[in-house]
mmCIF file of C-alpha atoms in Angstrom:
data_model
loop_
_atom_site.group_PDB
_atom_site.id
_atom_site.type_symbol
_atom_site.label_atom_id
_atom_site.label_comp_id
_atom_site.label_asym_id
_atom_site.label_seq_id
_atom_site.Cartn_x
_atom_site.Cartn_y
_atom_site.Cartn_z
ATOM 1 C CA MET A 1 37.629 5.900 2.279
ATOM 2 C CA GLY A 2 40.346 8.576 2.474
ATOM 3 C CA ARG A 3 39.794 12.151 1.503
ATOM 4 C CA PRO A 4 39.042 12.837 -2.173
ATOM 5 C CA PRO A 5 42.364 13.814 -3.729
ATOM 6 C CA PRO A 6 43.428 17.390 -4.344
ATOM 7 C CA ARG A 7 43.210 18.246 -8.011
ATOM 8 C CA THR A 8 46.947 18.306 -8.241
ATOM 9 C CA ALA A 9 45.100 18.290 -14.372
ATOM 10 C CA LEU A 10 42.223 17.822 -16.680
ATOM 11 C CA THR A 11 40.738 14.312 -16.853
ATOM 12 C CA TRP A 12 38.432 12.549 -19.193
ATOM 13 C CA MET A 13 38.320 8.798 -18.585
ATOM 14 C CA LEU A 14 38.906 6.447 -21.497
ATOM 15 C CA LEU A 15 36.081 4.059 -20.650
ATOM 16 C CA LEU A 16 34.296 3.366 -23.932
ATOM 17 C CA SER A 17 34.462 -0.335 -23.195
ATOM 18 C CA LEU A 18 32.407 0.284 -20.038
ATOM 19 C CA LEU A 19 29.823 2.522 -21.672
ATOM 20 C CA GLY A 20 26.988 0.079 -21.181
ATOM 21 C CA ALA A 21 27.777 -0.510 -17.543
ATOM 22 C CA TRP A 22 28.108 3.188 -16.880
ATOM 23 C CA ALA A 23 24.693 3.774 -18.521
ATOM 24 C CA GLY A 24 25.607 7.139 -19.938
ATOM 25 C CA LEU A 25 27.992 8.198 -17.164
ATOM 26 C CA CYS A 26 31.056 7.602 -19.327
ATOM 27 C CA THR A 27 32.944 10.682 -20.455
ATOM 28 C CA ALA A 28 32.553 9.885 -24.157
ATOM 29 C CA GLN A 29 30.580 12.451 -26.141
ATOM 30 C CA GLY A 30 29.132 10.982 -29.304
ATOM 31 C CA SER A 31 32.058 9.529 -31.238
ATOM 32 C CA LYS A 32 34.571 11.448 -29.124
ATOM 33 C CA VAL A 33 36.511 9.758 -26.325
ATOM 34 C CA LEU A 34 37.688 12.895 -24.570
ATOM 35 C CA GLU A 35 35.325 15.713 -23.732
ATOM 36 C CA GLY A 36 38.201 18.134 -23.281
ATOM 37 C CA GLN A 37 40.754 19.102 -25.868
ATOM 38 C CA GLU A 38 43.951 21.029 -26.371
ATOM 39 C CA CYS A 39 43.383 24.724 -25.735
ATOM 40 C CA GLU A 40 43.994 27.201 -28.516
ATOM 41 C CA ALA A 41 47.575 28.234 -27.818
ATOM 42 C CA HIS A 42 47.768 31.157 -25.360
ATOM 43 C CA SER A 43 43.987 31.526 -25.221
ATOM 44 C CA GLN A 44 44.284 31.359 -21.405
ATOM 45 C CA PRO A 45 47.045 33.979 -20.921
ATOM 46 C CA TRP A 46 46.546 34.002 -17.139
ATOM 47 C CA GLN A 47 47.349 30.269 -16.803
ATOM 48 C CA THR A 48 50.581 29.514 -14.970
ATOM 49 C CA ALA A 49 52.431 26.324 -14.030
ATOM 50 C CA LEU A 50 54.198 25.634 -10.734
ATOM 51 C CA PHE A 51 57.350 23.548 -10.996
ATOM 52 C CA GLN A 52 59.539 21.897 -8.399
ATOM 53 C CA GLY A 53 62.736 21.362 -10.316
ATOM 54 C CA GLY A 54 61.608 19.842 -13.628
ATOM 55 C CA ARG A 55 58.370 18.416 -12.221
ATOM 56 C CA LEU A 56 54.949 20.022 -12.649
ATOM 57 C CA ILE A 57 53.231 20.176 -9.264
ATOM 58 C CA CYS A 58 50.252 22.503 -9.800
ATOM 59 C CA GLY A 59 48.628 25.119 -11.942
ATOM 60 C CA GLY A 60 48.119 28.740 -10.993
ATOM 61 C CA VAL A 61 46.475 31.944 -12.176
ATOM 62 C CA LEU A 62 48.137 35.301 -12.823
ATOM 63 C CA VAL A 63 46.073 37.938 -10.996
ATOM 64 C CA GLY A 64 48.552 40.810 -11.070
ATOM 65 C CA ALA A 65 51.904 41.594 -12.670
ATOM 66 C CA GLY A 66 53.619 40.311 -9.546
ATOM 67 C CA TRP A 67 51.000 37.924 -8.145
ATOM 68 C CA VAL A 68 49.784 34.375 -8.813
ATOM 69 C CA LEU A 69 46.784 32.746 -7.166
ATOM 70 C CA THR A 70 46.807 28.986 -6.581
ATOM 71 C CA ALA A 71 45.618 26.345 -4.107
ATOM 72 C CA ALA A 72 46.997 26.410 -0.548
ATOM 73 C CA HIS A 73 47.743 22.675 -0.689
ATOM 74 C CA CYS A 74 50.205 23.367 -3.540
ATOM 75 C CA LYS A 75 52.670 25.073 -1.177
ATOM 76 C CA LYS A 76 56.229 23.702 -1.289
ATOM 77 C CA PRO A 77 59.461 24.876 0.361
ATOM 78 C CA LYS A 78 60.748 25.979 -3.030
ATOM 79 C CA TYR A 79 59.324 26.153 -6.538
ATOM 80 C CA THR A 80 59.257 28.291 -9.665
ATOM 81 C CA VAL A 81 56.340 29.710 -11.623
ATOM 82 C CA ARG A 82 56.195 29.553 -15.413
ATOM 83 C CA LEU A 83 54.070 32.046 -17.345
ATOM 84 C CA GLY A 84 53.132 32.081 -21.033
ATOM 85 C CA ASP A 85 53.434 28.313 -21.505
ATOM 86 C CA HIS A 86 51.432 26.139 -23.881
ATOM 87 C CA SER A 87 53.769 23.216 -24.535
ATOM 88 C CA LEU A 88 55.695 22.232 -21.426
ATOM 89 C CA GLN A 89 58.402 20.504 -23.455
ATOM 90 C CA SER A 90 58.971 23.253 -26.020
ATOM 91 C CA LYS A 91 60.161 26.776 -25.296
ATOM 92 C CA ASP A 92 57.245 29.101 -26.040
ATOM 93 C CA GLU A 93 58.074 32.614 -27.242
ATOM 94 C CA PRO A 94 56.246 34.379 -24.354
ATOM 95 C CA GLU A 95 57.428 31.880 -21.696
ATOM 96 C CA GLN A 96 58.791 33.404 -18.480
ATOM 97 C CA ALA A 97 60.229 31.517 -15.505
ATOM 98 C CA MET A 98 59.775 33.406 -12.245
ATOM 99 C CA SER A 99 61.207 32.893 -8.783
ATOM 100 C CA VAL A 100 58.916 33.038 -5.757
ATOM 101 C CA ALA A 101 59.429 35.714 -3.091
ATOM 102 C CA GLN A 102 56.633 34.663 -0.761
ATOM 103 C CA SER A 103 53.809 32.098 -0.509
ATOM 104 C CA ILE A 104 50.821 33.359 1.483
ATOM 105 C CA GLN A 105 48.257 30.722 2.373
ATOM 106 C CA HIS A 106 44.808 31.890 3.446
ATOM 107 C CA PRO A 107 45.058 32.378 7.228
ATOM 108 C CA CYS A 108 42.146 29.966 7.891
ATOM 109 C CA TYR A 109 43.586 27.115 5.810
ATOM 110 C CA ASN A 110 44.342 24.095 8.002
ATOM 111 C CA SER A 111 47.165 22.073 6.473
ATOM 112 C CA SER A 112 47.181 19.608 9.365
ATOM 113 C CA ASN A 113 43.646 18.294 8.707
ATOM 114 C CA VAL A 114 43.631 16.252 5.505
ATOM 115 C CA GLU A 115 39.830 15.879 5.675
ATOM 116 C CA ASP A 116 39.240 19.641 5.547
ATOM 117 C CA HIS A 117 39.434 21.324 2.137
ATOM 118 C CA SER A 118 38.270 24.718 3.409
ATOM 119 C CA HIS A 119 40.044 27.966 2.449
ATOM 120 C CA ASP A 120 42.248 26.174 -0.099
ATOM 121 C CA LEU A 121 43.741 29.363 -1.484
ATOM 122 C CA MET A 122 47.240 30.848 -1.657
ATOM 123 C CA LEU A 123 48.774 33.985 -3.118
ATOM 124 C CA ILE A 124 52.298 33.778 -4.522
ATOM 125 C CA ARG A 125 54.304 36.980 -4.683
ATOM 126 C CA LEU A 126 56.824 36.840 -7.502
ATOM 127 C CA LYS A 127 60.367 38.170 -7.074
ATOM 128 C CA ARG A 128 59.897 40.373 -10.100
ATOM 129 C CA GLN A 129 56.967 41.562 -12.136
ATOM 130 C CA ALA A 130 55.951 39.671 -15.240
ATOM 131 C CA SER A 131 56.359 41.140 -18.691
ATOM 132 C CA LEU A 132 52.733 41.514 -19.745
ATOM 133 C CA GLY A 133 51.205 41.306 -23.218
ATOM 134 C CA ALA A 134 48.540 39.483 -25.209
ATOM 135 C CA LYS A 135 49.937 36.066 -24.229
ATOM 136 C CA VAL A 136 50.732 36.813 -20.579
ATOM 137 C CA LYS A 137 48.183 38.897 -18.728
ATOM 138 C CA PRO A 138 46.287 38.826 -15.441
ATOM 139 C CA ILE A 139 42.637 37.861 -15.191
ATOM 140 C CA ARG A 140 40.085 39.924 -13.322
ATOM 141 C CA LEU A 141 38.543 38.486 -10.181
ATOM 142 C CA ALA A 142 34.815 37.807 -10.199
ATOM 143 C CA ASP A 143 32.878 40.549 -8.410
ATOM 144 C CA HIS A 144 29.817 38.326 -7.910
ATOM 145 C CA CYS A 145 29.293 34.608 -7.437
ATOM 146 C CA ALA A 146 28.700 32.337 -10.425
ATOM 147 C CA ARG A 147 25.153 31.471 -11.514
ATOM 148 C CA VAL A 148 23.877 27.904 -11.333
ATOM 149 C CA GLY A 149 24.103 26.423 -14.831
ATOM 150 C CA GLN A 150 26.602 29.028 -16.036
ATOM 151 C CA THR A 151 29.114 27.645 -18.545
ATOM 152 C CA CYS A 152 32.749 28.085 -17.559
ATOM 153 C CA THR A 153 36.195 26.988 -18.747
ATOM 154 C CA ILE A 154 38.694 24.828 -16.856
ATOM 155 C CA SER A 155 42.293 24.375 -17.964
ATOM 156 C CA GLY A 156 45.474 22.606 -16.945
ATOM 157 C CA TRP A 157 48.307 20.234 -17.765
ATOM 158 C CA GLY A 158 47.073 17.499 -15.439
ATOM 159 C CA THR A 159 46.307 13.922 -16.325
ATOM 160 C CA VAL A 160 43.750 13.438 -19.112
ATOM 161 C CA THR A 161 42.877 9.909 -17.939
ATOM 162 C CA SER A 162 41.927 8.532 -14.520
ATOM 163 C CA PRO A 163 42.696 6.470 -12.511
ATOM 164 C CA ARG A 164 45.632 5.688 -14.835
ATOM 165 C CA GLU A 165 47.632 8.902 -15.216
ATOM 166 C CA ASN A 166 48.558 10.309 -18.618
ATOM 167 C CA PHE A 167 49.940 13.837 -18.568
ATOM 168 C CA PRO A 168 49.725 15.933 -21.755
ATOM 169 C CA ASP A 169 52.456 18.187 -23.096
ATOM 170 C CA THR A 170 50.070 21.000 -24.072
ATOM 171 C CA LEU A 171 47.480 22.893 -22.071
ATOM 172 C CA ASN A 172 44.035 21.284 -22.150
ATOM 173 C CA CYS A 173 40.658 23.016 -21.801
ATOM 174 C CA ALA A 174 37.080 21.888 -21.205
ATOM 175 C CA GLN A 175 33.667 23.431 -20.666
ATOM 176 C CA VAL A 176 31.766 22.783 -17.443
ATOM 177 C CA GLN A 177 28.613 24.096 -15.803
ATOM 178 C CA ILE A 178 28.149 25.474 -12.286
ATOM 179 C CA PHE A 179 26.259 23.129 -9.939
ATOM 180 C CA SER A 180 23.857 24.291 -7.244
ATOM 181 C CA GLN A 181 25.185 24.166 -3.686
ATOM 182 C CA LYS A 182 22.447 21.673 -2.832
ATOM 183 C CA LYS A 183 23.575 19.295 -5.578
ATOM 184 C CA CYS A 184 27.229 19.805 -4.653
ATOM 185 C CA LYS A 185 26.599 19.014 -0.980
ATOM 186 C CA ARG A 186 24.611 15.929 -1.955
ATOM 187 C CA ALA A 187 27.584 14.689 -3.992
ATOM 188 C CA TYR A 188 30.012 15.219 -1.084
ATOM 189 C CA PRO A 189 28.048 15.012 2.203
ATOM 190 C CA GLY A 190 29.598 17.016 5.014
ATOM 191 C CA LYS A 191 32.560 18.236 2.939
ATOM 192 C CA VAL A 192 31.231 21.272 1.025
ATOM 193 C CA ASN A 193 30.760 24.803 2.362
ATOM 194 C CA GLU A 194 30.066 28.277 0.968
ATOM 195 C CA GLY A 195 33.761 28.813 0.300
ATOM 196 C CA MET A 196 33.543 26.158 -2.417
ATOM 197 C CA VAL A 197 31.781 25.915 -5.772
ATOM 198 C CA CYS A 198 31.176 22.769 -7.851
ATOM 199 C CA ALA A 199 31.323 22.474 -11.624
ATOM 200 C CA GLY A 200 31.099 19.599 -14.114
ATOM 201 C CA ASN A 201 28.960 18.230 -16.926
ATOM 202 C CA SER A 202 27.130 15.104 -18.032
ATOM 203 C CA ASN A 203 30.139 13.909 -20.053
ATOM 204 C CA GLY A 204 32.475 13.911 -17.065
ATOM 205 C CA ALA A 205 34.676 16.870 -18.005
ATOM 206 C CA ASP A 206 36.734 17.467 -14.913
ATOM 207 C CA THR A 207 39.998 18.602 -13.414
ATOM 208 C CA CYS A 208 42.267 15.954 -11.932
ATOM 209 C CA GLN A 209 45.757 15.249 -10.547
ATOM 210 C CA GLY A 210 48.105 18.015 -11.713
ATOM 211 C CA ASP A 211 45.403 20.666 -12.172
ATOM 212 C CA SER A 212 45.284 21.993 -8.600
ATOM 213 C CA GLY A 213 45.492 25.757 -8.382
ATOM 214 C CA GLY A 214 44.327 26.275 -11.953
ATOM 215 C CA PRO A 215 41.434 28.497 -13.055
ATOM 216 C CA LEU A 216 37.672 28.154 -13.338
ATOM 217 C CA VAL A 217 36.801 31.044 -15.672
ATOM 218 C CA CYS A 218 33.244 32.248 -16.279
ATOM 219 C CA ASP A 219 32.507 35.132 -18.675
ATOM 220 C CA GLY A 220 36.148 36.176 -18.620
ATOM 221 C CA ARG A 221 36.360 36.431 -14.824
ATOM 222 C CA LEU A 222 38.064 34.132 -12.332
ATOM 223 C CA GLN A 223 35.350 32.330 -10.357
ATOM 224 C CA GLY A 224 37.274 29.398 -8.929
ATOM 225 C CA ILE A 225 40.610 27.785 -8.128
ATOM 226 C CA THR A 226 40.879 24.029 -8.701
ATOM 227 C CA SER A 227 40.891 22.351 -5.305
ATOM 228 C CA TRP A 228 39.620 18.753 -4.968
ATOM 229 C CA GLY A 229 37.099 16.160 -6.149
ATOM 230 C CA SER A 230 36.372 12.484 -6.692
ATOM 231 C CA ASP A 231 38.767 9.584 -7.135
ATOM 232 C CA PRO A 232 38.797 8.542 -9.917
ATOM 233 C CA CYS A 233 38.146 11.877 -11.566
ATOM 234 C CA GLY A 234 35.591 12.484 -14.294
ATOM 235 C CA ARG A 235 32.440 11.085 -12.656
ATOM 236 C CA PRO A 236 29.471 13.198 -13.832
ATOM 237 C CA GLU A 237 27.668 12.740 -10.512
ATOM 238 C CA LYS A 238 30.813 13.814 -8.613
ATOM 239 C CA PRO A 239 31.771 17.289 -9.917
ATOM 240 C CA GLY A 240 35.083 19.041 -9.445
ATOM 241 C CA VAL A 241 35.235 21.313 -6.402
ATOM 242 C CA TYR A 242 36.802 24.767 -6.632
ATOM 243 C CA THR A 243 37.657 27.448 -4.086
ATOM 244 C CA ASN A 244 34.889 30.010 -4.544
ATOM 245 C CA ILE A 245 36.684 33.247 -5.468
ATOM 246 C CA CYS A 246 33.686 35.523 -4.851
ATOM 247 C CA ARG A 247 33.940 34.599 -1.158
ATOM 248 C CA TYR A 248 37.626 35.510 -0.950
ATOM 249 C CA ARG A 249 37.835 38.589 -3.168
ATOM 250 C CA ASP A 250 38.339 41.000 -0.255
ATOM 251 C CA TRP A 251 41.176 38.913 1.232
ATOM 252 C CA ILE A 252 42.907 38.647 -2.147
ATOM 253 C CA ILE A 253 42.722 42.381 -2.857
ATOM 254 C CA LYS A 254 43.761 43.329 0.675
ATOM 255 C CA THR A 255 46.742 40.956 0.638
ATOM 256 C CA MET A 256 47.960 42.161 -2.749
ATOM 257 C CA GLY A 257 47.694 45.766 -1.626
ATOM 258 C CA SER A 258 49.162 45.332 1.849
ATOM 259 C CA GLY A 259 52.735 46.209 0.929
ATOM 260 C CA LEU A 260 53.902 42.597 0.846
ATOM 261 C CA GLY A 261 54.885 43.056 -2.766
ATOM 262 C CA PRO A 262 53.904 44.583 -6.147
ATOM 263 C CA ALA A 263 50.162 44.732 -6.702
ATOM 264 C CA GLU A 264 48.439 44.865 -10.091
#
């Protein structure tokens, strides 16, 4: 087996025909096929999208007027950041396309080891500050780690089916719960450390390909950055794995305030 894929967008597997075989592990909820759904437009004003040309490569999170937080594995030689989007195909009124001045991966991230998902975090300094308002605004970083069982929101434009990919036009959201570290490590033996946090639910709500770098939001605070997980996505016993923001808060604040660019 290769490494579980980076979460490079929300997935809920269309497997009603296999419901019996899955014995309740299918992502269907009652009469619903998809556990997630389209977000209320601009209800996640910190959500950003990273584009390489016209292609979505990752999500991101606005954490300051001039700063976006995303996954380190999302780094490309050149890309743009879009803020205020809901529909990727239609021009949204608050939409802003921003050039990137600098991409700062966490210094302990090891891009040469594909089996190591540790420190999967990157700050992007924008070339200019965003125009902030109700539909484009930074999110506050968590000042304490998430509680086991806490309900949180994931969001992204990634595939809503897996393994077959089907990318939505509009931002999708789902509710997940925080797993204990013990349960997370049992799901992924030898791959999980304290810099990671797992979240999922019994219906298989999950992030998937296209969602990397997007937010895990608990009680209005950023608790995680979408990093990696199972292949296919959406397996209730194999939760999504997120970079654990409470473990990196000091590095984020120090980097944003170090004179590399405009801080919040």
